[in-house]
Coordinates of C-alpha atoms and ligand atoms in Angstrom, one line a residue:
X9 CA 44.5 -6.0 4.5
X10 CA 41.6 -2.9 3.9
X11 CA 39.2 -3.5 1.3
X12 CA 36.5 -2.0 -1.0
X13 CA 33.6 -3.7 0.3
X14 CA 31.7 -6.1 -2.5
X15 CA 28.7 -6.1 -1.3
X16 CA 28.3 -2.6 -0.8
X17 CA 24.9 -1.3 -2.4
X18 CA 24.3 2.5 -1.7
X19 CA 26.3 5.5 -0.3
X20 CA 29.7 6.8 -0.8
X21 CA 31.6 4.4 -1.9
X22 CA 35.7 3.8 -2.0
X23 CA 36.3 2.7 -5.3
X24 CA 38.1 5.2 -8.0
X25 CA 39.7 7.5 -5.6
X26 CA 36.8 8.1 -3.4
X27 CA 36.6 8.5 0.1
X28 CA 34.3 5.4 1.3
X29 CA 33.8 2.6 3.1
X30 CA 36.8 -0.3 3.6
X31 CA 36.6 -3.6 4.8
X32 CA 39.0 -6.2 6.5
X33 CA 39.6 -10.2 6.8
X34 CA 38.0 -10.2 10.1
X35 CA 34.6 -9.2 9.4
X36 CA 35.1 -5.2 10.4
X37 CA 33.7 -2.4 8.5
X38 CA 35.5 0.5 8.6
X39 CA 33.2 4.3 7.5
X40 CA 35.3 6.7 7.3
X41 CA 34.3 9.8 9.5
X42 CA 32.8 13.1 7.0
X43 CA 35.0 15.6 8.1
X44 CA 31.7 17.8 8.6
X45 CA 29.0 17.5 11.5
X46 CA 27.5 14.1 10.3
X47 CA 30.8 12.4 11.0
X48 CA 30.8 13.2 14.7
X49 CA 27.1 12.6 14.7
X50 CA 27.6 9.3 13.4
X51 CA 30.0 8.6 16.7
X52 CA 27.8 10.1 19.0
X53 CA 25.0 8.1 18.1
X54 CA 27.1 4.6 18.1
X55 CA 28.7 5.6 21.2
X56 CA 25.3 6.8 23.1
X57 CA 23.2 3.7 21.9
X58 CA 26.1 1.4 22.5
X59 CA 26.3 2.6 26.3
X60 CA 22.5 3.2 26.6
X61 CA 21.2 0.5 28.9
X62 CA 17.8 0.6 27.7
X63 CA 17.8 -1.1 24.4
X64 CA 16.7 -4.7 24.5
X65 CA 19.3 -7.1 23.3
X66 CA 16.7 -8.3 20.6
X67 CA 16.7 -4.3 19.5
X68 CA 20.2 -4.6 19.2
X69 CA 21.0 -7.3 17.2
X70 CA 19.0 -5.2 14.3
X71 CA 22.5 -2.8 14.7
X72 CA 26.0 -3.5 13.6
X73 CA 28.3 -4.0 16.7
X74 CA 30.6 -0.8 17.4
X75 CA 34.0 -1.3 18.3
X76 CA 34.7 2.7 18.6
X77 CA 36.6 4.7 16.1
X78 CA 40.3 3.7 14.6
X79 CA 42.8 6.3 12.5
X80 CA 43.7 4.8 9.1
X81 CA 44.7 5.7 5.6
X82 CA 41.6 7.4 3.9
X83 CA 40.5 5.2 0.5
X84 CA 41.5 8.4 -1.3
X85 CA 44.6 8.9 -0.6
X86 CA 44.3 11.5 1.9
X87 CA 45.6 10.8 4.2
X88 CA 45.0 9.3 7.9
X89 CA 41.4 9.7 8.4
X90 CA 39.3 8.7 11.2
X91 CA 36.7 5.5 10.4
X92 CA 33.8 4.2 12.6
X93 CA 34.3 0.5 13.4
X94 CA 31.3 -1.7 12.9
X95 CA 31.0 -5.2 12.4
X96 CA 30.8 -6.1 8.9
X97 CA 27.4 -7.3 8.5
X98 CA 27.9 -9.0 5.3
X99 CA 31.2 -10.8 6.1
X100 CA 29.9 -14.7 6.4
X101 CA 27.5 -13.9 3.4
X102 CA 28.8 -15.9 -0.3
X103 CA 26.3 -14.3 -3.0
X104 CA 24.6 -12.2 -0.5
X105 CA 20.9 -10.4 -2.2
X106 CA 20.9 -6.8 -0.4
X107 CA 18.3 -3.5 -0.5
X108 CA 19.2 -0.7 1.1
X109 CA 16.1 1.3 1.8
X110 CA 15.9 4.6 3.5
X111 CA 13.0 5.4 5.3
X112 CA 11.1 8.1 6.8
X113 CA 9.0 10.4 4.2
X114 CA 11.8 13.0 5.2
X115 CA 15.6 12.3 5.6
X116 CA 16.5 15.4 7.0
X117 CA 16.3 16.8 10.9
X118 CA 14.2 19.8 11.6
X119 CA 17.0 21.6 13.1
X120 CA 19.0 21.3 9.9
X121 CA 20.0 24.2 7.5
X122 CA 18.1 25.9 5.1
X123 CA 20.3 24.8 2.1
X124 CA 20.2 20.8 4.0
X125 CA 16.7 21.3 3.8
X126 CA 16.4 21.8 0.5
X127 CA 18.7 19.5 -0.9
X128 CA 17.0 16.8 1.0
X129 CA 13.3 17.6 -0.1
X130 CA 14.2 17.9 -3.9
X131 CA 15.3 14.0 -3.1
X132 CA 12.5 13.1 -1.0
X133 CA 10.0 14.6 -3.7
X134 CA 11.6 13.2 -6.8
X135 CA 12.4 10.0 -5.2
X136 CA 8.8 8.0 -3.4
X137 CA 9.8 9.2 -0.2
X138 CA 7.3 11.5 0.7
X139 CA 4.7 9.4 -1.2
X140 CA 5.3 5.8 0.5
X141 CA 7.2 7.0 3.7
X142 CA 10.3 5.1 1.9
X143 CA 12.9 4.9 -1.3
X144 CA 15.3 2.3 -2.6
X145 CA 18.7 3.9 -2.2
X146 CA 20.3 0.6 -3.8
X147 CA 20.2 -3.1 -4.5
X148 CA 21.4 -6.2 -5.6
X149 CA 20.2 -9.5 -6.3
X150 CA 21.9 -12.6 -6.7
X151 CA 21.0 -14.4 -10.2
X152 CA 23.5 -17.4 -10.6
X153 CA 27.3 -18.6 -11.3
X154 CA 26.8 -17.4 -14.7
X155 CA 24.8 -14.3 -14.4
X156 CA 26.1 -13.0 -11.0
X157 CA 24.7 -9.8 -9.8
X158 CA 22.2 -7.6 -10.8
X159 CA 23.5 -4.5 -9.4
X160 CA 20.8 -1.6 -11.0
X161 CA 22.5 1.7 -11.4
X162 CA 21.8 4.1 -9.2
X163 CA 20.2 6.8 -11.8
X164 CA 17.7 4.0 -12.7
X165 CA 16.5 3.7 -8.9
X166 CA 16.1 7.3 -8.7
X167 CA 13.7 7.4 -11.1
X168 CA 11.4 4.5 -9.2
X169 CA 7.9 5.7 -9.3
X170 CA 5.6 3.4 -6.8
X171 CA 4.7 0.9 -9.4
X172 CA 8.6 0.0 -9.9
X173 CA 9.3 -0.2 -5.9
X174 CA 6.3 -2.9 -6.2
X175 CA 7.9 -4.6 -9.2
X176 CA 11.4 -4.6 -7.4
X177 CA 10.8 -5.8 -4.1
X178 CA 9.1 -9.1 -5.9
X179 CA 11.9 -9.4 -8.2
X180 CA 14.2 -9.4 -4.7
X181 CA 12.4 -12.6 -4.2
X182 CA 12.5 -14.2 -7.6
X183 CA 14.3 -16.8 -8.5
X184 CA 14.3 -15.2 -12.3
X185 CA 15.0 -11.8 -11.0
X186 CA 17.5 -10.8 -13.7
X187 CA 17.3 -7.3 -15.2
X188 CA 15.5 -8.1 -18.2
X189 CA 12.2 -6.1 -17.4
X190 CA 10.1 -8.2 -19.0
X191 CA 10.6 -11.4 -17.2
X192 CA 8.0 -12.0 -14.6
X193 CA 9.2 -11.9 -11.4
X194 CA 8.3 -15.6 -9.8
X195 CA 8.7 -14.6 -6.3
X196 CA 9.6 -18.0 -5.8
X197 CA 11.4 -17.2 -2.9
X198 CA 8.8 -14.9 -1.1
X199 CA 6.9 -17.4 1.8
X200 CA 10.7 -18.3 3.4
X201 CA 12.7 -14.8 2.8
X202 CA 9.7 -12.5 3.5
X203 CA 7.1 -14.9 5.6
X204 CA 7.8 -17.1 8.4
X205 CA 8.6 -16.7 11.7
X206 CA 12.1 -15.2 11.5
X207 CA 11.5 -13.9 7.7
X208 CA 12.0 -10.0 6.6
X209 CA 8.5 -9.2 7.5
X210 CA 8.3 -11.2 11.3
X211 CA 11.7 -8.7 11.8
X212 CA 9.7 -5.8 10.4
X213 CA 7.1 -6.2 12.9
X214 CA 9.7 -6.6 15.7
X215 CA 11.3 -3.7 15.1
X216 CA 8.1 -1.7 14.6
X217 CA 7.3 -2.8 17.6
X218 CA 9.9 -0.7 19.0
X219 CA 9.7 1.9 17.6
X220 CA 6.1 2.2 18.7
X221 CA 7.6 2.8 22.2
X222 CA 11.4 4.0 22.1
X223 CA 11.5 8.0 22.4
X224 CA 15.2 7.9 22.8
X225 CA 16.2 8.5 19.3
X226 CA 15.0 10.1 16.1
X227 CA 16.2 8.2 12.9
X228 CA 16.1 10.2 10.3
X229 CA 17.8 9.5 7.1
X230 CA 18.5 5.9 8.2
X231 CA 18.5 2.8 5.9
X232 CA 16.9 -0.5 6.9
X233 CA 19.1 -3.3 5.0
X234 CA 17.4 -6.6 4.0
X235 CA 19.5 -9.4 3.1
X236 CA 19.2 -13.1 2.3
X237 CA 21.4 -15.4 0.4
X238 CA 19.5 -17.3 -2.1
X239 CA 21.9 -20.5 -2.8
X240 CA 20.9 -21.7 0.6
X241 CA 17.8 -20.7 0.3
X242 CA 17.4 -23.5 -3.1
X243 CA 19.3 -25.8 -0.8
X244 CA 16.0 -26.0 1.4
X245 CA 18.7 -24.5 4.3
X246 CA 17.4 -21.1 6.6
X247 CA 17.8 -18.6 3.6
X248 CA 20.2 -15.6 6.2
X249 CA 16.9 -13.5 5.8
X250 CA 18.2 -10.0 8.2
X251 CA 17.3 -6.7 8.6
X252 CA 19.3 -4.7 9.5
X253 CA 19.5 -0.6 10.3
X254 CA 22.8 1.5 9.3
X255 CA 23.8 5.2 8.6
X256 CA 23.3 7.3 11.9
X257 CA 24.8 10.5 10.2
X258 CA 21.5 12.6 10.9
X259 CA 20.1 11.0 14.1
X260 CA 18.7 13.2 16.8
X261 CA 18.0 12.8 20.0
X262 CA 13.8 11.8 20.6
X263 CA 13.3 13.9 23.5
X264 CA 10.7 12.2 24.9
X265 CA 8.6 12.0 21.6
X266 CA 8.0 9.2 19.3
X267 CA 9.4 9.2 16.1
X268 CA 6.9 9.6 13.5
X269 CA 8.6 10.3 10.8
X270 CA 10.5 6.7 11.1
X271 CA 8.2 4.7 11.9
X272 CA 5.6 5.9 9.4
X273 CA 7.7 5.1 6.7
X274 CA 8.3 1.4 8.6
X275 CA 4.5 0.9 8.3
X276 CA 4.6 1.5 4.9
X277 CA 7.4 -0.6 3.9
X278 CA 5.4 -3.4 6.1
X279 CA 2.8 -3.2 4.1
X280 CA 4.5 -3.5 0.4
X281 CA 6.0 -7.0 2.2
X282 CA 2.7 -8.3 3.4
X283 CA 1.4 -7.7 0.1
X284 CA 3.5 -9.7 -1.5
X285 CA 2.8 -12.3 0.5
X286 CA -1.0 -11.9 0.5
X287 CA -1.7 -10.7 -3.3
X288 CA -1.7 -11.8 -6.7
X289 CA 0.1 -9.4 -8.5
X290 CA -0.5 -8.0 -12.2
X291 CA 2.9 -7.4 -13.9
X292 CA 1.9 -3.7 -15.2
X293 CA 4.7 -3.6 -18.4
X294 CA 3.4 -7.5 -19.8
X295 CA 1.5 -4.8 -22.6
X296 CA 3.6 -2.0 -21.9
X297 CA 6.9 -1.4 -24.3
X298 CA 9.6 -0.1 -22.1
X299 CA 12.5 1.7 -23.0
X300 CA 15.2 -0.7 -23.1
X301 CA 18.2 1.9 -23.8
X302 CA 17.6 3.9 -20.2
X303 CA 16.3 0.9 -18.4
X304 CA 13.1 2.3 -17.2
X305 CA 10.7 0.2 -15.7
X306 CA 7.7 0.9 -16.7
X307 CA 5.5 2.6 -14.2
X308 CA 2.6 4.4 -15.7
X309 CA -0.8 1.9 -16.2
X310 CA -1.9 4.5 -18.6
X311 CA 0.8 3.8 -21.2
X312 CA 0.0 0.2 -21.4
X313 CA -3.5 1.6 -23.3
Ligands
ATP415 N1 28.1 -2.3 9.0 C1 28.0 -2.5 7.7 N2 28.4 -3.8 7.2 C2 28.3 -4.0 5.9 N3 27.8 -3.2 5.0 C3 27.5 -1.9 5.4 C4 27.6 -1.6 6.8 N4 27.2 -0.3 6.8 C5 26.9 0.1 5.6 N5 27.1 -0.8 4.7 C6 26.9 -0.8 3.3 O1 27.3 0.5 2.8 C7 26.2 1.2 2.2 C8 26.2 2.7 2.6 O2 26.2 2.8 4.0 P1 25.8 4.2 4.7 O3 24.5 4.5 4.4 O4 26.2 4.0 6.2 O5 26.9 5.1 4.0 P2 26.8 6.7 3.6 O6 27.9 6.9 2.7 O7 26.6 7.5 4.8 O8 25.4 6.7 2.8 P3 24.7 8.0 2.2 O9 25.6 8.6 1.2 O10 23.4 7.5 1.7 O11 24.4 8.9 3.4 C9 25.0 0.4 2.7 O12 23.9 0.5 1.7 C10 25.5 -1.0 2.8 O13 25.6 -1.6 1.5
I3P416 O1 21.3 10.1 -3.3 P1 22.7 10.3 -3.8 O2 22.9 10.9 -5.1 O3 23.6 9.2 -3.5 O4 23.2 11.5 -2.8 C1 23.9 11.3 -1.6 C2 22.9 10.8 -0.6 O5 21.7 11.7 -0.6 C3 23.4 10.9 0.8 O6 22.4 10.6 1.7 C4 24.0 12.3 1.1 O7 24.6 12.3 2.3 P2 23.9 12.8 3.6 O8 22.5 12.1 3.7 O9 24.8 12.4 4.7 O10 23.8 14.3 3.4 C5 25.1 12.7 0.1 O11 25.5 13.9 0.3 P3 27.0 14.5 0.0 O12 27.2 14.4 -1.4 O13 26.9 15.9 0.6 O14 27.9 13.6 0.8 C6 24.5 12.6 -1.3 O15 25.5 12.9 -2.3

């Protein structure tokens, strides 16, 4: 039986009508096809990197399988719709902490439209894209039995200056990551979900690694997803730590030339990880009064004074 995915934490979702994402039993993911250019995109891209001999199989493992393209009943009633099906990369996962973060200082394709242009900058200026190379599209992080989830709203991660991207990707690694803003993130969790040698960072580097090379593909608007389940984590078992890349809607082909843009924005997110790993940290709201009722982080050193 079709789902609404649990653990999804960004993009168009299936729930209240929607046309989103649905999930099965078996561990599929089914994304249901835009009835617009970026739906046949998406195919294209599955179908040309699926047959494209060139990948190396440790590339590829960063991807969700593809098992092609399947008609079914749209989640909003629509209809029959075609979906893309992908392995569900969340399907053996129990309390599964996810961020979905897009990267590349700009999400849209140089051959897009005037009006895609500009709908896609006011984003990538208002969110830290252009500033770090990346932006949180969504997240959520495990607490306990009792607490659950934190899932943050996705207003509140729109308004993420560079300060709160900081203060979030700690609290991903926290065992007292809760959304109370005031609680300093431990980041008891850091050295064996970000360090080690098959940690988030170790498949950073891999991947970066790549796409120092590849010229096949331009990625632009893609999310990295980082995942890790913290119950086995505090069991002393491997904590799951993945990354993974999905959302193909606006890739273009590389022509021969690296991708910048991506890979930039890779960097950059490498960095923030290492530093986490490397530095002390000084929580910046521990003076600073933040206002509770919109959930803000606070961001700005200069209202702590
Ligand atoms: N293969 C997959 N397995 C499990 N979860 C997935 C998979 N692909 C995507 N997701 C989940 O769905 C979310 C949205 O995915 P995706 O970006 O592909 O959708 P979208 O609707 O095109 O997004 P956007 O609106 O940002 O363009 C991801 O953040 C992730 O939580
Ligand atoms: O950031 P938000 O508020 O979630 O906005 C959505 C997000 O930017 C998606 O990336 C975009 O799809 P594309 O990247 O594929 O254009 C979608 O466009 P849409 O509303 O036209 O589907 C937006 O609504």
């Amino acid at each position: 039986m079709l789902k609404v995915p649990v653990h999804q934490v960004a993009g168009h979702r299936a729930s209240d009508g929607n046309l989103g994402p649905l999930v099965d039993d078996s561990g599929r993911f089914y994304k249901p096809l835009q009835g617009d250019e970026r739906g046949s995109n998406e195919v294209a891209f599955y179908s040309s990197f699926s047959s494209n001999t060139k990948i190396p199989d440790h590339i590829r493992r960063f991807f969700p399988v593809f098992h092609g393209t399947q008609l079914l009943e749209a989640s909003d009633g629509s209809g029959l719709c075609p979906h893309l099906v992908l392995q569900d990369l969340v399907s053996s996962c129990v309390n599964p902490s996810i961020m979905d973060i897009k990267i590349g200082a700009s999400t849209w394709p140089p051959q897009a439209s005037e009006d895609y242009i500009a709908k896609c900058l006011k984003k990538d200026r208002e969110g830290t894209s252009i500033q770090l190379g990346f932006r949180i599209s969504g997240f959520q992080i495990y607490g306990n039995k009792e607490s659950g989830f934190w899932k943050a709203d996705k207003q509140f991660i729109k308004s993420f200056s560079t300060e709160d991207v900081r203060l979030v990707l700690r609290k991903f690694v926290s065992s007292n990551a809760s959304a109370d803003l005031d609680s300093d993130p431990d980041c008891a969790f850091a050295s064996v979900v970000y360090g080690g040698s098959s940690g988030i960072l170790a498949q950073l580097l891999e991947l970066k690694a790549w796409f120092e090379d590849q010229t096949i593909f331009h990625f632009y608007s893609c999310s990295v997803l980082v995942m890790y389940e913290k119950e086995l984590t505090v069991e002393g078992r491997s904590s799951g730590a993945a990354v993974k890349l999905v959302d193909f809607a606006h890739v273009v082909e590389g022509v021969g030339v690296i991708d910048h843009n991506f890979l930039g924005g890779l960097c950059s997110l490498i960095k923030f990880i290492s530093e986490i790993l490397t530095t002390p940290y000084e929580y910046p709201s521990k003076t600073c009064p933040h206002d509770t009722e919109k959930n803000r982080l606070c961001s700005d050193n200069s209202a702590m004074e």
